[in-house]
Amino acid sequence: MNKTTLIALLVVVLAGGGYWYYADQQQKAEEAAMAQKAADEAAAAAKKAEEEAAAKAAADAKAAEEAAAKAAEEAAAKAAEEAKAAADAAANAAAGAAASAASIFDPANFDAVKVAAAIDASSLDDATKTALKAAVDAAKNSPEELAAVLDRVKTALGL
């Protein structure tokens, strides 16, 4: 074989090897670029999903806050209504008790046991309680004295 043929064959072999080597490198570079692009797109999608999740969480938190505020407002209104009802009931009970207490000190409705119970339930000292009960017992048979003694008992009890 002659020298020119060998050189031509060597050039063809080197050209084929170079083409094969560089073609393989080009394919690897393209694959790496595609992988990088896919990673960038995935990162962008993840960031977008994160932002959407944060926005949704903020909206949910605001809705929960509004619901809690509404529930607290309703609970406060209900508590105020219940407190008003309780205050009205207490006022009615106090008025009834005052009317009942006033009626037991009326000489026409006199009941010595109820008057003694009212004296015992008071915050007066024991000596005053004993003196008032003794005065009621002494006057229970005399309507003239009874009215004066019952007035004295009402005054002592603060009625």
XYZ file of N, CA and C in Angstrom, residues 102-156:
165
model
N -91.801 42.565 103.926
C -92.676 43.653 104.363
C -94.011 43.104 104.836
N -94.492 42.040 104.197
C -95.798 41.503 104.592
C -95.743 40.808 105.944
N -94.594 40.227 106.314
C -94.557 39.567 107.633
C -94.483 40.586 108.766
N -94.120 41.823 108.447
C -94.082 42.862 109.482
C -95.358 43.694 109.507
N -96.375 43.250 108.797
C -97.683 43.909 108.824
C -98.484 43.282 109.966
N -98.998 44.085 110.895
C -99.736 43.521 112.035
C -100.924 42.659 111.601
N -101.497 42.923 110.428
C -102.643 42.129 109.973
C -102.212 40.721 109.565
N -100.974 40.557 109.099
C -100.465 39.246 108.659
C -99.451 38.685 109.651
N -99.487 39.085 110.878
C -98.467 38.749 111.864
C -98.344 37.239 112.049
N -97.089 36.761 111.975
C -96.760 35.371 112.289
C -95.464 35.428 113.089
N -95.525 35.099 114.362
C -94.382 35.225 115.269
C -93.200 34.369 114.804
N -93.475 33.196 114.240
C -92.401 32.303 113.794
C -91.636 32.934 112.620
N -92.361 33.525 111.654
C -91.710 34.153 110.500
C -90.909 35.383 110.914
N -91.452 36.172 111.855
C -90.727 37.355 112.337
C -89.456 36.919 113.053
N -89.545 35.877 113.883
C -88.366 35.374 114.595
C -87.335 34.831 113.597
N -87.804 34.154 112.550
C -86.883 33.631 111.532
C -86.178 34.773 110.801
N -86.907 35.855 110.502
C -86.301 37.011 109.837
C -85.259 37.658 110.737
N -85.547 37.724 112.026
C -84.579 38.302 112.979
C -83.342 37.414 113.046
N -83.539 36.089 113.127
C -82.407 35.155 113.206
C -81.554 35.184 111.937
N -82.180 35.405 110.779
C -81.450 35.416 109.508
C -80.684 36.717 109.290
N -80.919 37.717 110.113
C -80.263 39.016 109.928
C -78.818 38.976 110.408
N -78.095 40.051 110.125
C -76.693 40.152 110.534
C -76.532 40.906 111.852
N -77.608 41.042 112.594
C -77.550 41.738 113.887
C -76.786 40.890 114.895
N -76.258 41.558 115.930
C -75.559 40.809 116.963
C -76.583 40.021 117.796
N -76.114 39.035 118.525
C -77.002 38.130 119.261
C -77.817 38.849 120.329
N -77.243 39.820 121.005
C -77.973 40.537 122.060
C -79.158 41.297 121.461
N -78.954 41.942 120.323
C -80.038 42.681 119.664
C -81.108 41.714 119.172
N -80.693 40.579 118.622
C -81.658 39.577 118.167
C -82.526 39.098 119.329
N -81.885 38.809 120.440
C -82.628 38.323 121.614
C -83.601 39.381 122.111
N -83.159 40.635 122.172
C -84.026 41.718 122.653
C -85.218 41.910 121.718
N -84.999 41.868 120.411
C -86.102 42.038 119.458
C -87.092 40.885 119.542
N -86.594 39.645 119.647
C -87.502 38.497 119.745
C -88.306 38.549 121.039
N -87.685 38.998 122.131
C -88.407 39.120 123.407
C -89.494 40.184 123.294
N -89.205 41.293 122.616
C -90.200 42.356 122.446
C -91.362 41.862 121.594
N -91.075 41.082 120.545
C -92.141 40.532 119.696
C -92.999 39.571 120.505
N -92.361 38.700 121.303
C -93.127 37.749 122.121
C -94.006 38.480 123.126
N -93.500 39.556 123.717
C -94.271 40.304 124.716
C -95.444 41.033 124.072
N -95.303 41.467 122.827
C -96.342 42.281 122.196
C -97.279 41.476 121.306
N -97.083 40.180 121.157
C -97.882 39.426 120.198
C -99.363 39.360 120.550
N -99.721 39.575 121.792
C -101.131 39.524 122.190
C -101.773 40.900 122.251
N -100.994 41.968 121.996
C -101.528 43.324 122.066
C -101.334 44.009 120.710
N -102.416 44.195 119.927
C -102.281 44.789 118.592
C -101.679 46.193 118.611
N -101.927 46.990 119.638
C -101.373 48.343 119.695
C -99.852 48.295 119.848
N -99.399 47.460 120.770
C -97.957 47.344 120.995
C -97.280 46.627 119.819
N -97.993 45.668 119.212
C -97.420 44.863 118.132
C -96.986 45.735 116.951
N -97.793 46.697 116.558
C -97.446 47.571 115.434
C -96.165 48.340 115.729
N -96.031 48.869 116.945
C -94.832 49.626 117.316
C -93.608 48.714 117.361
N -93.767 47.511 117.908
C -92.641 46.573 118.006
C -92.211 46.121 116.600
N -93.186 45.847 115.729
C -92.844 45.433 114.363
C -92.138 46.559 113.607
N -92.542 47.810 113.826
C -91.832 48.941 113.217
C -90.397 49.008 113.723
N -90.216 48.758 115.024
C -88.876 48.773 115.610
C -88.008 47.654 115.004
N -88.599 46.474 114.797
C -87.873 45.349 114.200
C -87.497 45.683 112.747
N -88.443 46.252 111.972
C -88.152 46.630 110.583
C -87.006 47.641 110.531
N -87.032 48.614 111.432
C -85.969 49.623 111.468
C -84.627 48.967 111.790
N -84.630 48.057 112.763
C -83.388 47.380 113.148
C -82.845 46.528 111.997
